[in-house]
PDB file of C-alpha atoms in Angstrom:
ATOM      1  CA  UNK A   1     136.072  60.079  45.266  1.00 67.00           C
ATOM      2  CA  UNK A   2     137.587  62.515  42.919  1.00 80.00           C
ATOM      3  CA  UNK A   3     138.925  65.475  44.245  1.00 89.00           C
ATOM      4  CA  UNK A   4     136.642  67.982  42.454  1.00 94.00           C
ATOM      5  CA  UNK A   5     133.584  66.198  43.733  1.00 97.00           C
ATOM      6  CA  UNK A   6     131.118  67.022  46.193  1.00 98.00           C
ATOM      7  CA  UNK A   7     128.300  65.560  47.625  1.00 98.00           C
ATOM      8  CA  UNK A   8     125.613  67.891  49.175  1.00 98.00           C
ATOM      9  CA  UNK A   9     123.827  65.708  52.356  1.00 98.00           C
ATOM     10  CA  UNK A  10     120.778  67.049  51.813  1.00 96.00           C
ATOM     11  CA  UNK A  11     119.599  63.719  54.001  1.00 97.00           C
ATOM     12  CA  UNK A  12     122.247  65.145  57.351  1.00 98.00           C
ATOM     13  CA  UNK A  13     119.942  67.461  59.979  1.00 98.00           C
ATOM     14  CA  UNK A  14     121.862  70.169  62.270  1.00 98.00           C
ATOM     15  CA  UNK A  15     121.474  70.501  66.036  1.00 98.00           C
ATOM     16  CA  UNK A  16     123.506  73.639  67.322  1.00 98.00           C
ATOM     17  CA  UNK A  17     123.778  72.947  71.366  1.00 98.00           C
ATOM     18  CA  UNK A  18     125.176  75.841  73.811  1.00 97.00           C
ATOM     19  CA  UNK A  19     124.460  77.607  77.137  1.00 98.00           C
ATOM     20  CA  UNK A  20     126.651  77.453  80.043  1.00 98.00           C
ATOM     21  CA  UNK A  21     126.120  73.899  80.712  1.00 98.00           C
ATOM     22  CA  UNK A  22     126.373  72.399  77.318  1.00 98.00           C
ATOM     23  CA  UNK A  23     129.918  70.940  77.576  1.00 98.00           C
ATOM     24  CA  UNK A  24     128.470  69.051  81.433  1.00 97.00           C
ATOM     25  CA  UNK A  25     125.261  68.035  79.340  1.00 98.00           C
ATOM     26  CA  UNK A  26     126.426  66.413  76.601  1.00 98.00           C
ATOM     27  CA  UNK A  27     129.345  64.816  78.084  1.00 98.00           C
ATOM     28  CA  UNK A  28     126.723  63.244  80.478  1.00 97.00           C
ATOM     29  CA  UNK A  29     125.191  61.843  77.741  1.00 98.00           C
ATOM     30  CA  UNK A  30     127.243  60.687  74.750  1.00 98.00           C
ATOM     31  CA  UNK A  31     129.699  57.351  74.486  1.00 98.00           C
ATOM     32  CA  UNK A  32     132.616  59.438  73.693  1.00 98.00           C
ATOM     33  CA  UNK A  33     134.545  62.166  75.379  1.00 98.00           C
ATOM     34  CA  UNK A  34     133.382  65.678  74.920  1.00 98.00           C
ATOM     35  CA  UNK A  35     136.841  67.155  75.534  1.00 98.00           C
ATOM     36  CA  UNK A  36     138.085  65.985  72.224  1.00 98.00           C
ATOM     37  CA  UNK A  37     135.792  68.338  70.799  1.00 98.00           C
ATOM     38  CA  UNK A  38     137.740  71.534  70.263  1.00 98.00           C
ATOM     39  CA  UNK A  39     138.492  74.125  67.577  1.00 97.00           C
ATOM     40  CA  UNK A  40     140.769  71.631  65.886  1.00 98.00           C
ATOM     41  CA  UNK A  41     139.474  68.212  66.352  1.00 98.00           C
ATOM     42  CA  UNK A  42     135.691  66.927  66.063  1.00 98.00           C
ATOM     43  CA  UNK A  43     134.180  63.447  67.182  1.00 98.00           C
ATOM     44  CA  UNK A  44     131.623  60.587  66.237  1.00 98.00           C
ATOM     45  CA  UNK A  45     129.818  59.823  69.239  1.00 98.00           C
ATOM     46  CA  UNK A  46     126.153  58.383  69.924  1.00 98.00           C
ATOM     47  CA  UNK A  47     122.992  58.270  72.185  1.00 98.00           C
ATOM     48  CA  UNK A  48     122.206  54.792  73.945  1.00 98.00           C
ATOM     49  CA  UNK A  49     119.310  53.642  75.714  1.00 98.00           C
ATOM     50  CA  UNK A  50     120.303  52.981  79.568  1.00 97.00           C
ATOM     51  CA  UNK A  51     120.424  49.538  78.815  1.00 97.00           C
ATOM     52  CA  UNK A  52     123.415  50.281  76.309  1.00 98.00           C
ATOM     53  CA  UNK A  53     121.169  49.744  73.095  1.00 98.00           C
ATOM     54  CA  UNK A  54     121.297  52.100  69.601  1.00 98.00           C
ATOM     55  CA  UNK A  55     119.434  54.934  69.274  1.00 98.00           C
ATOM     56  CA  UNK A  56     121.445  57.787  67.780  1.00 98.00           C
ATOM     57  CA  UNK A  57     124.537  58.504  65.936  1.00 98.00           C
ATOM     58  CA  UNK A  58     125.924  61.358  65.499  1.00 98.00           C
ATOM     59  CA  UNK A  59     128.672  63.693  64.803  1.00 98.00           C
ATOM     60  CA  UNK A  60     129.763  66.441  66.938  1.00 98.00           C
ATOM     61  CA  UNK A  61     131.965  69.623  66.146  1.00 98.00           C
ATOM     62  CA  UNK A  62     132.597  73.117  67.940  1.00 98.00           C
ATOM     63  CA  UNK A  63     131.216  75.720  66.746  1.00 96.00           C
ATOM     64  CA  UNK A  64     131.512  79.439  68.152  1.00 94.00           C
ATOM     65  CA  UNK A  65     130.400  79.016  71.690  1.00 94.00           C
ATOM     66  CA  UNK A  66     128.549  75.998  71.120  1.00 98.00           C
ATOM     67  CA  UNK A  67     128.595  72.415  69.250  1.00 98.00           C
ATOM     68  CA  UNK A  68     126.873  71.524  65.974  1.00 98.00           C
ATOM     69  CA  UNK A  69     125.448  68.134  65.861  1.00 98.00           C
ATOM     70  CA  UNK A  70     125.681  66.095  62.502  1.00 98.00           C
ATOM     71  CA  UNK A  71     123.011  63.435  62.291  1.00 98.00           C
ATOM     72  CA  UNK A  72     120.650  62.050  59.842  1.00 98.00           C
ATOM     73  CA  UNK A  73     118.014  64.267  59.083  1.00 98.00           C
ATOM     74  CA  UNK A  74     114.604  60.914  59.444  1.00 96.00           C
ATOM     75  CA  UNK A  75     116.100  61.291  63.562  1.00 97.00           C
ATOM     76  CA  UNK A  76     116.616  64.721  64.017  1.00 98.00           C
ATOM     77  CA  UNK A  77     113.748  65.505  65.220  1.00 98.00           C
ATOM     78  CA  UNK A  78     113.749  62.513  67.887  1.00 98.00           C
ATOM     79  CA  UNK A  79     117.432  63.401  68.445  1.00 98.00           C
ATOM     80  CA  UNK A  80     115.996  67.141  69.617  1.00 98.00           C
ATOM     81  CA  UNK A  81     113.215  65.605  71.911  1.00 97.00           C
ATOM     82  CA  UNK A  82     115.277  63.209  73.265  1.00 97.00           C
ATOM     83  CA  UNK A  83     118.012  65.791  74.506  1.00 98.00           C
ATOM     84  CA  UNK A  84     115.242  67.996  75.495  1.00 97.00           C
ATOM     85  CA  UNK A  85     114.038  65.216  77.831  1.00 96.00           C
ATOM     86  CA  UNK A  86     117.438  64.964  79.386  1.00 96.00           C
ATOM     87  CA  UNK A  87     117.990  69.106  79.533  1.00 93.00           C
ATOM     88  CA  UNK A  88     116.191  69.226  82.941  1.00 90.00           C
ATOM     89  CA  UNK A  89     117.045  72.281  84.782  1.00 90.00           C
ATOM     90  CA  UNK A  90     120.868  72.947  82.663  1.00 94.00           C
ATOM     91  CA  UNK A  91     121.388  76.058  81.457  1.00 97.00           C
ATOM     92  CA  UNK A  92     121.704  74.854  77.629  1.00 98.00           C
ATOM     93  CA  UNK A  93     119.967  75.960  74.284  1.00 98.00           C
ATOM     94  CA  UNK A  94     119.119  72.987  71.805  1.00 98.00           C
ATOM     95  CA  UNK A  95     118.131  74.319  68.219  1.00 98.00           C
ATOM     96  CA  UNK A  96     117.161  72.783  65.130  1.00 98.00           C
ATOM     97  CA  UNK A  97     119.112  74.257  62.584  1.00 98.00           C
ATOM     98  CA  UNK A  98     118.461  71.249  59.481  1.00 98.00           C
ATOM     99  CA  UNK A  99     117.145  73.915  57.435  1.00 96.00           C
ATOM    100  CA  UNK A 100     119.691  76.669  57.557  1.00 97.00           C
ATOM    101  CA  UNK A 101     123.043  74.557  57.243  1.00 97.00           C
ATOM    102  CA  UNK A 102     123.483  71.616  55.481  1.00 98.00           C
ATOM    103  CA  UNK A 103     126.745  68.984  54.769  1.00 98.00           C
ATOM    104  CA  UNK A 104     128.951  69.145  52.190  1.00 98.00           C
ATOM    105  CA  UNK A 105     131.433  65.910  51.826  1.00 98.00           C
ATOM    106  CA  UNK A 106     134.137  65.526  49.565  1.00 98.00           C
ATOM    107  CA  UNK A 107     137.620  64.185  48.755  1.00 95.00           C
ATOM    108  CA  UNK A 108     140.282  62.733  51.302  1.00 95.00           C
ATOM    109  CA  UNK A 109     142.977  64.350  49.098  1.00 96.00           C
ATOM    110  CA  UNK A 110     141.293  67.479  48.470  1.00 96.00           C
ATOM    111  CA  UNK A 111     140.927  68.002  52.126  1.00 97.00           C
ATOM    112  CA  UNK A 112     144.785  67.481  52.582  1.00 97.00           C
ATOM    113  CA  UNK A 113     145.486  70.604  50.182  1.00 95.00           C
ATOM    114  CA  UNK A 114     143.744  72.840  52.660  1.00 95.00           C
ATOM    115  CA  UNK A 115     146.329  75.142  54.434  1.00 94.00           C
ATOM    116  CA  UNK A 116     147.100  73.713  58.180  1.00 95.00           C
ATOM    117  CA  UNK A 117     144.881  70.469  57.489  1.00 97.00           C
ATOM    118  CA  UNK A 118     146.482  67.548  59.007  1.00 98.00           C
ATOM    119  CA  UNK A 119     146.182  63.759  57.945  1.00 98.00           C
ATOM    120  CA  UNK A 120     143.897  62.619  61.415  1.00 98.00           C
ATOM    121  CA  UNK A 121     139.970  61.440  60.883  1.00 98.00           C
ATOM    122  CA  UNK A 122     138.245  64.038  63.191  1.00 98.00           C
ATOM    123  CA  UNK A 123     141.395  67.105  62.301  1.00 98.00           C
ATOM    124  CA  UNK A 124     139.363  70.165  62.165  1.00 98.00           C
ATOM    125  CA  UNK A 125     140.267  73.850  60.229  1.00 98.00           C
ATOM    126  CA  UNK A 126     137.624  76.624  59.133  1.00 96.00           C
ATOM    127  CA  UNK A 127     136.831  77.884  55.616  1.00 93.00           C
ATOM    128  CA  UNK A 128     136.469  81.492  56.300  1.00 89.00           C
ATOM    129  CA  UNK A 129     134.103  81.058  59.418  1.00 92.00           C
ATOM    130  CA  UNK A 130     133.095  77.450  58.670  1.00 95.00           C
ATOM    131  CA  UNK A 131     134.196  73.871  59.908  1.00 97.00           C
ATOM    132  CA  UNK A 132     135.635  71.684  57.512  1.00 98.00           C
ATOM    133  CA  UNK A 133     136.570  68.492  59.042  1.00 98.00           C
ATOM    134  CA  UNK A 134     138.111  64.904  58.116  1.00 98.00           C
ATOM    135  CA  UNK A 135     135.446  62.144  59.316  1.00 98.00           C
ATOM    136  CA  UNK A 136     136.033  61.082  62.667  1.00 98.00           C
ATOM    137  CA  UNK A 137     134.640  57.954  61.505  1.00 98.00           C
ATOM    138  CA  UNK A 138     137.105  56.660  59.073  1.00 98.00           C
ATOM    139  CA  UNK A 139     139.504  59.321  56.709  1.00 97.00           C
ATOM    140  CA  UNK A 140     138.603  57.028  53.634  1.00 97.00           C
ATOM    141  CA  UNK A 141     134.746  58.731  54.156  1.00 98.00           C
ATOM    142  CA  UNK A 142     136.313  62.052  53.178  1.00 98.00           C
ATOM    143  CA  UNK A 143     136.049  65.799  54.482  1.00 98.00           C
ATOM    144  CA  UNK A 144     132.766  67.583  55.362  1.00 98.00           C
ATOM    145  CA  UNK A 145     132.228  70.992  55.536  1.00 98.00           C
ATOM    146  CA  UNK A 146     129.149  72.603  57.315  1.00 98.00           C
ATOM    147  CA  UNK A 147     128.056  75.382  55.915  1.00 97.00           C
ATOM    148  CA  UNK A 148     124.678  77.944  55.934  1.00 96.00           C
ATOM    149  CA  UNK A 149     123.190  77.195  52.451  1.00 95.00           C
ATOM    150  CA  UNK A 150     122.788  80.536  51.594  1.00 95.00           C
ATOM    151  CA  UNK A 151     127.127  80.643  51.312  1.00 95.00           C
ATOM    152  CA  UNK A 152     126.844  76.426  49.979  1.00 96.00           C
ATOM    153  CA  UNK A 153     127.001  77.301  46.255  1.00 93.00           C
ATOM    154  CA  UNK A 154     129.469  79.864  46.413  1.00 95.00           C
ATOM    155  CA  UNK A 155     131.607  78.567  48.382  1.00 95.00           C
ATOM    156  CA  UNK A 156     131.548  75.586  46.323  1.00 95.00           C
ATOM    157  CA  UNK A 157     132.603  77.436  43.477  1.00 95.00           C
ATOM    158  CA  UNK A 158     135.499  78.916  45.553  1.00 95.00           C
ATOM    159  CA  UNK A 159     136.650  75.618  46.383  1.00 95.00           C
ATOM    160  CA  UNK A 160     136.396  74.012  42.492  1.00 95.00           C
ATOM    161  CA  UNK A 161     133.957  71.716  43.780  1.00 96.00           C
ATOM    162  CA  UNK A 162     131.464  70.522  41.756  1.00 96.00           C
ATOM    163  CA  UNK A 163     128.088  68.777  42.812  1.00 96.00           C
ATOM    164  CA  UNK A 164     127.888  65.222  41.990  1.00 97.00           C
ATOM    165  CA  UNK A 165     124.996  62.392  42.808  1.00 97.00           C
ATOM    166  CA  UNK A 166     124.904  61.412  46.476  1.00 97.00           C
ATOM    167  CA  UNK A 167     124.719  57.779  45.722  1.00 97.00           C
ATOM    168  CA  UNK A 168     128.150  57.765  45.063  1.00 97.00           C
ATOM    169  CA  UNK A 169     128.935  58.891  48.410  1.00 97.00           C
ATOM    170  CA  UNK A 170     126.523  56.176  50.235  1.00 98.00           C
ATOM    171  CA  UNK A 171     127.882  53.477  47.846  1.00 97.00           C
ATOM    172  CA  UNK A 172     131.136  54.178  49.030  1.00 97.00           C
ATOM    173  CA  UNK A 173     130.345  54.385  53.031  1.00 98.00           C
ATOM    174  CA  UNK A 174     128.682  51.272  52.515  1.00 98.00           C
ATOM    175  CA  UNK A 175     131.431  49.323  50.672  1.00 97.00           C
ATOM    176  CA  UNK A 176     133.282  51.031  53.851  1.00 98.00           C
ATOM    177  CA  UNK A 177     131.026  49.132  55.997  1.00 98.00           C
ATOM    178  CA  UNK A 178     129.847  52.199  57.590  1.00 98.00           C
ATOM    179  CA  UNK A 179     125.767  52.742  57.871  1.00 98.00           C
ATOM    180  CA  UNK A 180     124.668  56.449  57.525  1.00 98.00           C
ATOM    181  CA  UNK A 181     121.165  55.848  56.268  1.00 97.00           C
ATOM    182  CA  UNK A 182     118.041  54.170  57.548  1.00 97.00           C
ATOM    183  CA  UNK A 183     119.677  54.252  61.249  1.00 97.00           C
ATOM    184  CA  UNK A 184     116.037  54.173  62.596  1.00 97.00           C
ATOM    185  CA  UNK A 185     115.926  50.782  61.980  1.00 97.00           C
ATOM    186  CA  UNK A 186     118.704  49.609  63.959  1.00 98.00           C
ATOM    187  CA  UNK A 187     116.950  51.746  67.313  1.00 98.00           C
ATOM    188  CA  UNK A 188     116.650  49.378  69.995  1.00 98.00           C
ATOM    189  CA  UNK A 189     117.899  46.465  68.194  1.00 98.00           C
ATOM    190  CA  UNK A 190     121.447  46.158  69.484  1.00 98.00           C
ATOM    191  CA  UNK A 191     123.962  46.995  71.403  1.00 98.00           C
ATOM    192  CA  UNK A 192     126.069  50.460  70.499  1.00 97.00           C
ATOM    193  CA  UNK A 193     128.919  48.493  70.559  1.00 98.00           C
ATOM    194  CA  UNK A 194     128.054  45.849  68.274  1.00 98.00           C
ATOM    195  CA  UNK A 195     127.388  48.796  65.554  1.00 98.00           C
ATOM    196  CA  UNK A 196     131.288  48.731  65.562  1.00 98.00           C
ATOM    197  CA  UNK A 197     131.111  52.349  67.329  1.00 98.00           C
ATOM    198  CA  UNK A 198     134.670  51.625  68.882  1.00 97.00           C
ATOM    199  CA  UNK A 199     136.578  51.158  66.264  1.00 98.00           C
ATOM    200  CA  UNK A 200     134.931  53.754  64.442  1.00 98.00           C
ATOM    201  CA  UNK A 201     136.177  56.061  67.464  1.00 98.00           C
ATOM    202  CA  UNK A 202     133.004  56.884  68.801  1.00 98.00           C
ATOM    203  CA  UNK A 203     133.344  54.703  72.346  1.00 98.00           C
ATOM    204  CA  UNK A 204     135.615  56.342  75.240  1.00 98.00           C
ATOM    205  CA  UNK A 205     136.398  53.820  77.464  1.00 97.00           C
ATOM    206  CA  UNK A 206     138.138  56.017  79.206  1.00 95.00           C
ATOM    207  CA  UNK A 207     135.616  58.718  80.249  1.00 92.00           C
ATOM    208  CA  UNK A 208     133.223  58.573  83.297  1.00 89.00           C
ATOM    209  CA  UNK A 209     129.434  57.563  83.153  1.00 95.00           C
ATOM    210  CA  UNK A 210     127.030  58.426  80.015  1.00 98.00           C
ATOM    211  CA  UNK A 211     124.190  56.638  79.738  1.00 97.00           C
ATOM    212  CA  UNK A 212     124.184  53.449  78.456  1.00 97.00           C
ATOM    213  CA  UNK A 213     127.894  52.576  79.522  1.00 97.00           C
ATOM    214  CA  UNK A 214     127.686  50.229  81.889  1.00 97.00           C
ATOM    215  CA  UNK A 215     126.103  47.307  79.435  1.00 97.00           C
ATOM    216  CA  UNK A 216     128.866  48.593  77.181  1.00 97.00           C
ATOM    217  CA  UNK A 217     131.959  48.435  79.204  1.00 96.00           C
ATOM    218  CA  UNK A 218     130.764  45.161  80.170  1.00 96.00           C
ATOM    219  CA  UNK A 219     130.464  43.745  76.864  1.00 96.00           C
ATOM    220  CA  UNK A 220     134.198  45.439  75.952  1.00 95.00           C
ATOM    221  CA  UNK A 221     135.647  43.988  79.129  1.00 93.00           C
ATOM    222  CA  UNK A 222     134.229  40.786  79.526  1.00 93.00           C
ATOM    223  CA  UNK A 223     135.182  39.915  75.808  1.00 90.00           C
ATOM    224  CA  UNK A 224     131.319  39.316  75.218  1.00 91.00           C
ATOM    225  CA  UNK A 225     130.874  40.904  71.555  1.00 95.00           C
ATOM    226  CA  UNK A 226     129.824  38.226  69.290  1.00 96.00           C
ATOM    227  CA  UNK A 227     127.995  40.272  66.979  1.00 97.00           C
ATOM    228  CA  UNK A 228     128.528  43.238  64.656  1.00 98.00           C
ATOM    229  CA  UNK A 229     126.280  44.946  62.198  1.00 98.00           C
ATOM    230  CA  UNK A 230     128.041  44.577  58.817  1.00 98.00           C
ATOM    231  CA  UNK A 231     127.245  45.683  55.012  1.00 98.00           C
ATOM    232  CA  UNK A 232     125.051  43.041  52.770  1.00 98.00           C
ATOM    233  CA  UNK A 233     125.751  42.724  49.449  1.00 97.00           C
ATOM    234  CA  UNK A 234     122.699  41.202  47.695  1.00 97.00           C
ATOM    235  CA  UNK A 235     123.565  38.830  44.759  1.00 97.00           C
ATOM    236  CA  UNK A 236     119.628  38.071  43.793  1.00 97.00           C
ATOM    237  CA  UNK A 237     115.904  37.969  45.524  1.00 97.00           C
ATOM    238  CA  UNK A 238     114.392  40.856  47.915  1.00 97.00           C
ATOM    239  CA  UNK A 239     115.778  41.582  51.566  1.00 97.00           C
ATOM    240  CA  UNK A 240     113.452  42.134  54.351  1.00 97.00           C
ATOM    241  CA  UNK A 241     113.802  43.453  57.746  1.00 96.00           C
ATOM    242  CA  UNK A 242     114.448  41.239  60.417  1.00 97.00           C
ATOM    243  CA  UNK A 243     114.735  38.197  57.915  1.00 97.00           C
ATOM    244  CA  UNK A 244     116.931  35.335  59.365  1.00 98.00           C
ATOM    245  CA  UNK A 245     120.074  35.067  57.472  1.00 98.00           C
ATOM    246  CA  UNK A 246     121.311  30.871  57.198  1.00 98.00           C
ATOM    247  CA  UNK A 247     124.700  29.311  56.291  1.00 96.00           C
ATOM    248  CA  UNK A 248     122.455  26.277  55.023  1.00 95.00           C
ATOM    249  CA  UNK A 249     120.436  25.316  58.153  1.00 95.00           C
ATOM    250  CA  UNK A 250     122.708  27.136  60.611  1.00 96.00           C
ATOM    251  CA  UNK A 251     121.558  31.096  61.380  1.00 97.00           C
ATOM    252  CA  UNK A 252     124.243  33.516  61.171  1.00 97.00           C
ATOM    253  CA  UNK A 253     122.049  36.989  61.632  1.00 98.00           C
ATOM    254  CA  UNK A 254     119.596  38.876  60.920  1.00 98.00           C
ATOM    255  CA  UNK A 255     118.713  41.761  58.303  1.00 98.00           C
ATOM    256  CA  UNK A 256     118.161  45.011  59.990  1.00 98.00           C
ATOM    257  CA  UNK A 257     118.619  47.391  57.128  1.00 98.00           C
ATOM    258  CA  UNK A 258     116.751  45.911  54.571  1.00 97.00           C
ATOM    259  CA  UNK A 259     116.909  49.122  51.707  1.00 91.00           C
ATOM    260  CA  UNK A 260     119.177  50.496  49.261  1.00 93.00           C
ATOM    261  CA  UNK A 261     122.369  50.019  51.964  1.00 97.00           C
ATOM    262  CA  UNK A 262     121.484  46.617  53.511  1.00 98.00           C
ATOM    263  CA  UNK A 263     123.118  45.886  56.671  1.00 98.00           C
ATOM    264  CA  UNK A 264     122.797  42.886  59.327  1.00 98.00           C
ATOM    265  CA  UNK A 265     123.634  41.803  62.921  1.00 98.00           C
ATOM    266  CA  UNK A 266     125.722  38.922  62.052  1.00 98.00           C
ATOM    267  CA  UNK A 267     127.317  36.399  64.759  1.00 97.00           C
ATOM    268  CA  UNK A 268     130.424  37.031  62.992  1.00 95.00           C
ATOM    269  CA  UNK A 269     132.899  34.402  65.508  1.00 94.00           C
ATOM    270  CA  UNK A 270     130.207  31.682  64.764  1.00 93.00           C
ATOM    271  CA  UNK A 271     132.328  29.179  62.995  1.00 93.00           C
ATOM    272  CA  UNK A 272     128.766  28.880  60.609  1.00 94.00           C
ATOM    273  CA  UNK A 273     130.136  32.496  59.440  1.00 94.00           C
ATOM    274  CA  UNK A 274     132.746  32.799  56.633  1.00 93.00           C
ATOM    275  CA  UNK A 275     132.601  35.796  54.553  1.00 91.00           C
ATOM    276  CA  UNK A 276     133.960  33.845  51.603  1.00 92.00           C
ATOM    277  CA  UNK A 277     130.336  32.227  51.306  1.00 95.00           C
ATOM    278  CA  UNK A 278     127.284  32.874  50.094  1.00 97.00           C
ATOM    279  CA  UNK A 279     124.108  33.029  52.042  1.00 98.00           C
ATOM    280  CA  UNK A 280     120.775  32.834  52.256  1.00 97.00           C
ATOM    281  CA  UNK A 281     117.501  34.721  54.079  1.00 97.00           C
ATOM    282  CA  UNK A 282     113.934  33.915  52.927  1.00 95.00           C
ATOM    283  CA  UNK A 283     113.484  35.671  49.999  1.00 96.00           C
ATOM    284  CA  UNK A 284     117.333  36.319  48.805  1.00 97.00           C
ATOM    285  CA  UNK A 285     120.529  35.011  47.975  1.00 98.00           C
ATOM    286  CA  UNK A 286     123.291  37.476  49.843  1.00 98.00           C
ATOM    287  CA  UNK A 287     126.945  37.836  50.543  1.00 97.00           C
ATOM    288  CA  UNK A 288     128.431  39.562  53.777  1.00 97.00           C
ATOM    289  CA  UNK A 289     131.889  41.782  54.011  1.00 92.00           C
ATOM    290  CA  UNK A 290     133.698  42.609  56.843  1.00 94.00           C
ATOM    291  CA  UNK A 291     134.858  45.473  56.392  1.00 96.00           C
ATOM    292  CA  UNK A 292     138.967  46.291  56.485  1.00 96.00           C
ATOM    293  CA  UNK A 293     138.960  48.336  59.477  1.00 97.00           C
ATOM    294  CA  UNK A 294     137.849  45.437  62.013  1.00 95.00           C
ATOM    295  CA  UNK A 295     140.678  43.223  62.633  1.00 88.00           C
ATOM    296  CA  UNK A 296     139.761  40.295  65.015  1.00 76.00           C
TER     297      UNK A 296
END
């Protein structure tokens, strides 16, 4: 990423969560730790089924007396029902702000000339009034800043940041190994933790009960993850969802991203698995990385 560029996420959505109880409720909820979210430090976190399986992912930072909630805009709207369904009786507010602030993401470096910006992934400052923040996630993603898009092109401007195409941005998470798009196809499929949420720092094994943690501690602490979704590059052919993927007549996983940013649930211990080969699913010829940042 160069440091001039910028990449508007005109794909991100914006929940904006507050009310007296919104710190209880979401902490309740999420597979991270709500008190790291502060004026100076954001999270990752996500949304599991009770049984511990995918269903959001999301980004959460404070914002006035409230939280904004970065997620892709094809589940924001499920994202709002969902909490909705959980609100109950709690004094919180849930809005749908997707078309009033939108995501601006830039350079690692350019984020570091910011005054009081600190070299953490999740290190928070404002811009005038407005978060800017290093990605939870993984620093190499860059900064984002969330901002109303009445103020996005001026700001811009401000910053001597100039809009560039947003597949450079995805090309890059995904050679990071990190899905941001199509996450509706993953929902239901596996298990948060074998999306590679903890070492992405969105687990907190740490915290009390959310929902879906018991499947997941149980996985962490039992030593039972044998799978992890991880980026597919395609060498020829067409990908498909839920194709099998072989090391010759031995499966090794499945596609469950089949689009522009392939990614699959690969049985990445199987001794059938070596990222040094080449593979095969029904229709395509396909190589799989593991990305840097997992080191077993």
């Amino acid at each position: 990423m160069n440091t001039q560029k910028v990449y508007i996420l005109e794909d991100r959505g914006i929940l904006y969560i507050n009310g007296a109880d919104a710190k209880e409720f979401l902490q309740n909820l999420i597979s991270n730790d709500i008190n790291k979210v502060g004026d100076a430090n954001s999270c990752f976190a996500s949304l599991l089924t009770p049984q511990g399986k995918f269903l959001f992912a999301f980004i959460i930072v404070k914002h006035k007396a409230g939280y904004l909630i970065d997620c892709e805009k094809s589940q924001i709207e499920a994202l709002f029902k969902q909490l909705n369904v959980y609100k109950l009786r709690s004094d919180v507010e849930i809005m749908n702000l997707s078309n009033e602030f939108v995501i601006a993401a830039f350079n690692y470096e350019k984020f570091l000339k910011f005054e009081g910006a600190k070299d953490q992934p999740g290190y928070t400052i404002k811009y005038r009034e407005d978060p800017i923040l290093l990605d939870p996630r993984n620093k190499d993603l860059g900064a984002r800043l969330i901002i109303n898009l009445e103020k996005l092109y001026l700001s811009l401007k401000k910053l001597e940041l100039k809009d560039s195409p947003i597949d450079e941005y995805y090309q890059l998470s995904h050679k990071l190994g990190i899905p941001q798009r199509n996450m509706n196809e993953l929902q239901n499929k596996l298990f948060g933790i074998e999306c590679n949420f903890e070492e992405l720092n969105g687990i907190d094994f740490q915290k009390g009960c959310y929902v879906g943690q018991e499947n997941t501690a149980r996985i962490k602490l039992k030593n039972k993850l044998s799978k992890r979704l991880l980026p597919v590059e395609l060498i020829e052919g067409k990908l498909n969802q839920d194709d099998l993927i072989y090391n010759g007549e031995f499966e090794v996983g499945k596609i469950l991203i089949s689009n522009k940013y392939p990614f699959a649930l690969i049985k990445y211990l199987d001794n059938n698995f070596n990222q040094k080969n080449e593979f095969e699913s029904k229709n395509a010829k396909l190589k799989i990385k593991k990305p840097y940042w997992i080191k077993e």
